[in-house]
Amino acid sequence: RPDRWGTRAWLVSASGAAVGAAVVRAAARLPEALDPPPVPLTAPELPLWPAAAVLAGLLPAFVAPVPAPRTETDAGSVSRSGQTPPAKETTRA
C-alpha cells in the first residue's frame, strides 16, 4: 500500500509544479532572455524572477521526507535479487 503524503511530500511536489509554471511563463513573456542568440557572443541577461524560480527547485533538498530506516523484519528474508541471504555465522569460544 502506498505511503500517505505528508506536508513535506506535498511541498516537494508543489515546488516542482511551481518551477515548471514559472519557467513556462518566463518563456512566454521573455523568450529572448531564455534563448539568447549565439552571435554576438555575450553573457545572457537572465531576469531575476526566472532565476529565482529555478532556484526554488532546490526546496526539495531541504524539505524532502526522510525515508524510514529498513530493518530485517521489514525486508523479510528474501533479498532484492530474490535469493535468501546466507545464514549469519556464530563463533564459539
CSV table of N, CA and C in Angstrom, one decimal:
chain,number,residue,atom,x,y,z
A,1,ARG,N,0.8,-1.2,0.0
A,1,ARG,CA,0.0,0.0,0.0
A,1,ARG,C,0.9,1.2,0.0
A,2,PRO,N,0.6,2.2,-0.8
A,2,PRO,CA,1.5,3.4,-0.9
A,2,PRO,C,1.4,4.2,0.4
A,3,ASP,N,2.5,4.9,0.7
A,3,ASP,CA,2.5,5.8,1.9
A,3,ASP,C,1.6,7.0,1.7
A,4,ARG,N,1.1,7.5,2.8
A,4,ARG,CA,0.3,8.7,2.8
A,4,ARG,C,1.3,9.9,2.6
A,5,TRP,N,0.8,10.9,1.9
A,5,TRP,CA,1.6,12.1,1.6
A,5,TRP,C,1.5,13.1,2.8
A,6,GLY,N,2.6,13.5,3.4
A,6,GLY,CA,2.6,14.4,4.4
A,6,GLY,C,2.9,15.8,3.9
A,7,THR,N,3.1,16.8,4.7
A,7,THR,CA,3.3,18.2,4.3
A,7,THR,C,4.6,18.2,3.5
A,8,ARG,N,5.6,17.5,3.9
A,8,ARG,CA,6.9,17.6,3.2
A,8,ARG,C,6.8,17.1,1.8
A,9,ALA,N,6.1,16.0,1.6
A,9,ALA,CA,5.9,15.4,0.3
A,9,ALA,C,5.1,16.4,-0.6
A,10,TRP,N,4.1,17.0,-0.1
A,10,TRP,CA,3.3,18.0,-0.9
A,10,TRP,C,4.2,19.2,-1.2
A,11,LEU,N,5.1,19.6,-0.3
A,11,LEU,CA,6.0,20.7,-0.7
A,11,LEU,C,6.9,20.4,-1.8
A,12,VAL,N,7.4,19.2,-1.8
A,12,VAL,CA,8.3,18.7,-2.9
A,12,VAL,C,7.6,18.7,-4.2
A,13,SER,N,6.3,18.2,-4.2
A,13,SER,CA,5.5,18.2,-5.4
A,13,SER,C,5.2,19.6,-5.9
A,14,ALA,N,4.8,20.4,-5.0
A,14,ALA,CA,4.4,21.8,-5.3
A,14,ALA,C,5.5,22.6,-5.8
A,15,SER,N,6.7,22.4,-5.3
A,15,SER,CA,7.9,23.1,-5.8
A,15,SER,C,8.2,22.8,-7.2
A,16,GLY,N,8.1,21.5,-7.6
A,16,GLY,CA,8.3,21.2,-9.0
A,16,GLY,C,7.3,21.8,-9.9
A,17,ALA,N,6.0,21.8,-9.5
A,17,ALA,CA,5.0,22.4,-10.3
A,17,ALA,C,5.2,23.9,-10.4
A,18,ALA,N,5.6,24.5,-9.3
A,18,ALA,CA,5.8,26.0,-9.4
A,18,ALA,C,7.0,26.4,-10.3
A,19,VAL,N,8.0,25.6,-10.2
A,19,VAL,CA,9.2,25.9,-11.1
A,19,VAL,C,8.8,25.7,-12.5
A,20,GLY,N,8.1,24.6,-12.8
A,20,GLY,CA,7.7,24.4,-14.2
A,20,GLY,C,6.8,25.5,-14.7
A,21,ALA,N,5.8,25.9,-13.9
A,21,ALA,CA,4.9,27.0,-14.3
A,21,ALA,C,5.7,28.3,-14.5
A,22,ALA,N,6.6,28.6,-13.6
A,22,ALA,CA,7.4,29.9,-13.7
A,22,ALA,C,8.3,29.9,-15.0
A,23,VAL,N,8.9,28.8,-15.3
A,23,VAL,CA,9.7,28.7,-16.5
A,23,VAL,C,8.9,28.8,-17.8
A,24,VAL,N,7.7,28.2,-17.8
A,24,VAL,CA,6.9,28.3,-18.9
A,24,VAL,C,6.4,29.8,-19.1
A,25,ARG,N,6.1,30.4,-18.0
A,25,ARG,CA,5.6,31.8,-18.0
A,25,ARG,C,6.8,32.7,-18.5
A,26,ALA,N,8.0,32.4,-18.0
A,26,ALA,CA,9.2,33.2,-18.4
A,26,ALA,C,9.4,33.0,-19.9
A,27,ALA,N,9.3,31.8,-20.4
A,27,ALA,CA,9.5,31.6,-21.8
A,27,ALA,C,8.5,32.3,-22.7
A,28,ALA,N,7.2,32.5,-22.2
A,28,ALA,CA,6.2,33.2,-22.9
A,28,ALA,C,6.4,34.7,-22.9
A,29,ARG,N,6.8,35.2,-21.8
A,29,ARG,CA,7.0,36.6,-21.6
A,29,ARG,C,8.3,37.2,-22.1
A,30,LEU,N,9.4,36.4,-21.9
A,30,LEU,CA,10.7,36.8,-22.2
A,30,LEU,C,11.5,35.8,-23.0
A,31,PRO,N,11.0,35.4,-24.2
A,31,PRO,CA,11.7,34.4,-25.0
A,31,PRO,C,13.1,34.7,-25.3
A,32,GLU,N,13.5,35.9,-25.5
A,32,GLU,CA,14.8,36.3,-25.9
A,32,GLU,C,15.8,36.1,-24.7
A,33,ALA,N,15.3,36.2,-23.5
A,33,ALA,CA,16.1,36.1,-22.3
A,33,ALA,C,16.5,34.6,-22.1
A,34,LEU,N,15.6,33.7,-22.4
A,34,LEU,CA,15.8,32.3,-22.1
A,34,LEU,C,16.5,31.6,-23.3
A,35,ASP,N,16.5,32.3,-24.5
A,35,ASP,CA,17.1,31.7,-25.7
A,35,ASP,C,18.0,32.8,-26.4
A,36,PRO,N,19.1,33.1,-25.8
A,36,PRO,CA,19.9,34.2,-26.4
A,36,PRO,C,20.5,33.8,-27.7
A,37,PRO,N,20.8,34.8,-28.6
A,37,PRO,CA,21.4,34.5,-29.9
A,37,PRO,C,22.9,34.1,-29.7
A,38,PRO,N,23.4,33.2,-30.6
A,38,PRO,CA,24.8,32.8,-30.5
A,38,PRO,C,25.7,33.9,-31.0
A,39,VAL,N,25.2,34.8,-31.8
A,39,VAL,CA,26.1,35.9,-32.3
A,39,VAL,C,25.4,37.2,-32.1
A,40,PRO,N,26.0,38.1,-31.5
A,40,PRO,CA,27.4,38.2,-30.9
A,40,PRO,C,27.5,37.4,-29.6
A,41,LEU,N,28.6,36.9,-29.3
A,41,LEU,CA,28.8,36.1,-28.2
A,41,LEU,C,29.0,37.0,-26.9
A,42,THR,N,27.9,37.0,-26.1
A,42,THR,CA,27.9,37.8,-24.9
A,42,THR,C,27.2,37.0,-23.8
A,43,ALA,N,27.4,37.5,-22.6
A,43,ALA,CA,26.8,36.8,-21.5
A,43,ALA,C,25.3,37.1,-21.6
A,44,PRO,N,24.4,36.1,-21.4
A,44,PRO,CA,23.0,36.4,-21.5
A,44,PRO,C,22.5,37.1,-20.2
A,45,GLU,N,21.5,37.9,-20.5
A,45,GLU,CA,20.9,38.7,-19.4
A,45,GLU,C,19.7,37.9,-18.9
A,46,LEU,N,19.8,37.2,-17.8
A,46,LEU,CA,18.7,36.5,-17.2
A,46,LEU,C,18.0,37.3,-16.2
A,47,PRO,N,16.7,37.6,-16.4
A,47,PRO,CA,16.0,38.4,-15.4
A,47,PRO,C,16.0,37.7,-14.1
A,48,LEU,N,15.8,38.4,-13.0
A,48,LEU,CA,15.9,37.9,-11.7
A,48,LEU,C,14.8,36.9,-11.3
A,49,TRP,N,13.5,37.2,-11.8
A,49,TRP,CA,12.5,36.3,-11.3
A,49,TRP,C,12.5,34.9,-12.0
A,50,PRO,N,12.9,34.7,-13.2
A,50,PRO,CA,13.1,33.3,-13.7
A,50,PRO,C,14.2,32.6,-13.0
A,51,ALA,N,15.3,33.3,-12.7
A,51,ALA,CA,16.4,32.7,-11.9
A,51,ALA,C,16.0,32.3,-10.5
A,52,ALA,N,15.2,33.1,-9.9
A,52,ALA,CA,14.7,32.8,-8.5
A,52,ALA,C,13.7,31.6,-8.6
A,53,ALA,N,12.9,31.5,-9.7
A,53,ALA,CA,12.0,30.4,-9.8
A,53,ALA,C,12.8,29.1,-10.0
A,54,VAL,N,13.9,29.1,-10.7
A,54,VAL,CA,14.7,27.9,-10.9
A,54,VAL,C,15.3,27.5,-9.6
A,55,LEU,N,15.8,28.5,-8.8
A,55,LEU,CA,16.4,28.2,-7.5
A,55,LEU,C,15.3,27.7,-6.5
A,56,ALA,N,14.1,28.0,-6.7
A,56,ALA,CA,13.0,27.4,-5.9
A,56,ALA,C,13.0,25.9,-6.1
A,57,GLY,N,13.6,25.4,-7.1
A,57,GLY,CA,13.6,23.9,-7.4
A,57,GLY,C,14.6,23.2,-6.4
A,58,LEU,N,15.4,24.0,-5.6
A,58,LEU,CA,16.2,23.4,-4.6
A,58,LEU,C,15.5,23.2,-3.3
A,59,LEU,N,14.2,23.6,-3.2
A,59,LEU,CA,13.5,23.4,-2.0
A,59,LEU,C,13.4,21.9,-1.6
A,60,PRO,N,13.2,21.0,-2.5
A,60,PRO,CA,13.1,19.6,-2.1
A,60,PRO,C,14.4,19.1,-1.4
A,61,ALA,N,15.5,19.7,-1.7
A,61,ALA,CA,16.7,19.2,-1.0
A,61,ALA,C,16.7,19.5,0.5
A,62,PHE,N,15.8,20.4,0.9
A,62,PHE,CA,15.7,20.7,2.3
A,62,PHE,C,14.5,20.2,3.0
A,63,VAL,N,13.4,20.0,2.2
A,63,VAL,CA,12.2,19.6,2.9
A,63,VAL,C,11.7,18.2,2.5
A,64,ALA,N,12.5,17.5,1.7
A,64,ALA,CA,12.1,16.1,1.3
A,64,ALA,C,11.9,15.2,2.6
A,65,PRO,N,10.9,14.4,2.5
A,65,PRO,CA,10.7,13.5,3.7
A,65,PRO,C,11.9,12.5,3.8
A,66,VAL,N,12.3,12.2,5.1
A,66,VAL,CA,13.3,11.3,5.3
A,66,VAL,C,12.8,9.9,5.3
A,67,PRO,N,13.3,9.0,4.5
A,67,PRO,CA,12.8,7.7,4.5
A,67,PRO,C,13.0,6.9,5.8
A,68,ALA,N,12.1,6.1,6.1
A,68,ALA,CA,12.2,5.3,7.4
A,68,ALA,C,13.3,4.3,7.2
A,69,PRO,N,14.0,4.1,8.3
A,69,PRO,CA,15.1,3.0,8.2
A,69,PRO,C,14.5,1.7,8.0
A,70,ARG,N,15.2,0.9,7.2
A,70,ARG,CA,14.7,-0.5,7.0
A,70,ARG,C,15.3,-1.5,7.9
A,71,THR,N,14.6,-2.4,8.4
A,71,THR,CA,15.1,-3.4,9.3
A,71,THR,C,14.9,-4.8,8.6
A,72,GLU,N,15.5,-5.8,9.1
A,72,GLU,CA,15.4,-7.1,8.5
A,72,GLU,C,14.0,-7.6,8.5
A,73,THR,N,13.2,-7.2,9.5
A,73,THR,CA,11.8,-7.7,9.6
A,73,THR,C,11.0,-7.0,8.5
A,74,ASP,N,11.3,-5.7,8.1
A,74,ASP,CA,10.7,-5.0,7.0
A,74,ASP,C,11.0,-5.7,5.7
A,75,ALA,N,12.2,-6.0,5.5
A,75,ALA,CA,12.6,-6.6,4.2
A,75,ALA,C,12.3,-8.0,4.0
A,76,GLY,N,12.0,-8.7,5.1
A,76,GLY,CA,11.7,-10.1,5.0
A,76,GLY,C,12.9,-10.9,4.9
A,77,SER,N,12.8,-12.2,4.5
A,77,SER,CA,14.0,-13.0,4.5
A,77,SER,C,14.5,-13.1,3.0
A,78,VAL,N,14.0,-12.4,2.1
A,78,VAL,CA,14.4,-12.5,0.7
A,78,VAL,C,15.0,-11.2,0.3
A,79,SER,N,16.2,-11.2,-0.3
A,79,SER,CA,16.9,-10.0,-0.8
A,79,SER,C,16.2,-9.5,-2.1
A,80,ARG,N,16.7,-8.3,-2.5
A,80,ARG,CA,16.2,-7.8,-3.8
A,80,ARG,C,16.4,-8.7,-5.0
A,81,SER,N,17.5,-9.4,-4.9
A,81,SER,CA,17.8,-10.3,-6.1
A,81,SER,C,16.9,-11.5,-6.1
A,82,GLY,N,16.1,-11.7,-5.0
A,82,GLY,CA,15.2,-12.9,-5.0
A,82,GLY,C,15.8,-14.1,-4.3
A,83,GLN,N,17.1,-13.9,-3.8
A,83,GLN,CA,17.7,-15.0,-3.1
A,83,GLN,C,17.7,-14.8,-1.6
A,84,THR,N,17.7,-15.9,-1.0
A,84,THR,CA,17.8,-15.9,0.5
A,84,THR,C,19.2,-15.6,0.9
A,85,PRO,N,19.3,-14.6,1.9
A,85,PRO,CA,20.7,-14.2,2.3
A,85,PRO,C,21.3,-15.4,3.1
A,86,PRO,N,22.7,-15.4,3.1
A,86,PRO,CA,23.4,-16.5,3.8
A,86,PRO,C,23.1,-16.4,5.3
A,87,ALA,N,23.2,-17.5,6.0
A,87,ALA,CA,23.0,-17.5,7.4
A,87,ALA,C,24.2,-16.8,8.1
A,88,LYS,N,23.9,-16.1,9.2
A,88,LYS,CA,25.0,-15.5,9.9
A,88,LYS,C,25.8,-16.5,10.7
A,89,GLU,N,27.1,-16.3,10.7
A,89,GLU,CA,28.0,-17.2,11.4
A,89,GLU,C,28.1,-16.8,12.8
A,90,THR,N,28.1,-17.8,13.7
A,90,THR,CA,28.3,-17.5,15.1
A,90,THR,C,29.6,-18.1,15.5
A,91,THR,N,30.3,-17.5,16.4
A,91,THR,CA,31.6,-18.0,16.9
A,91,THR,C,31.4,-18.5,18.3
A,92,ARG,N,32.1,-19.6,18.6
A,92,ARG,CA,32.0,-20.1,20.0
A,92,ARG,C,33.4,-20.1,20.5
A,93,ALA,N,33.5,-19.6,21.7
A,93,ALA,CA,34.8,-19.5,22.4
A,93,ALA,C,35.1,-20.7,23.3
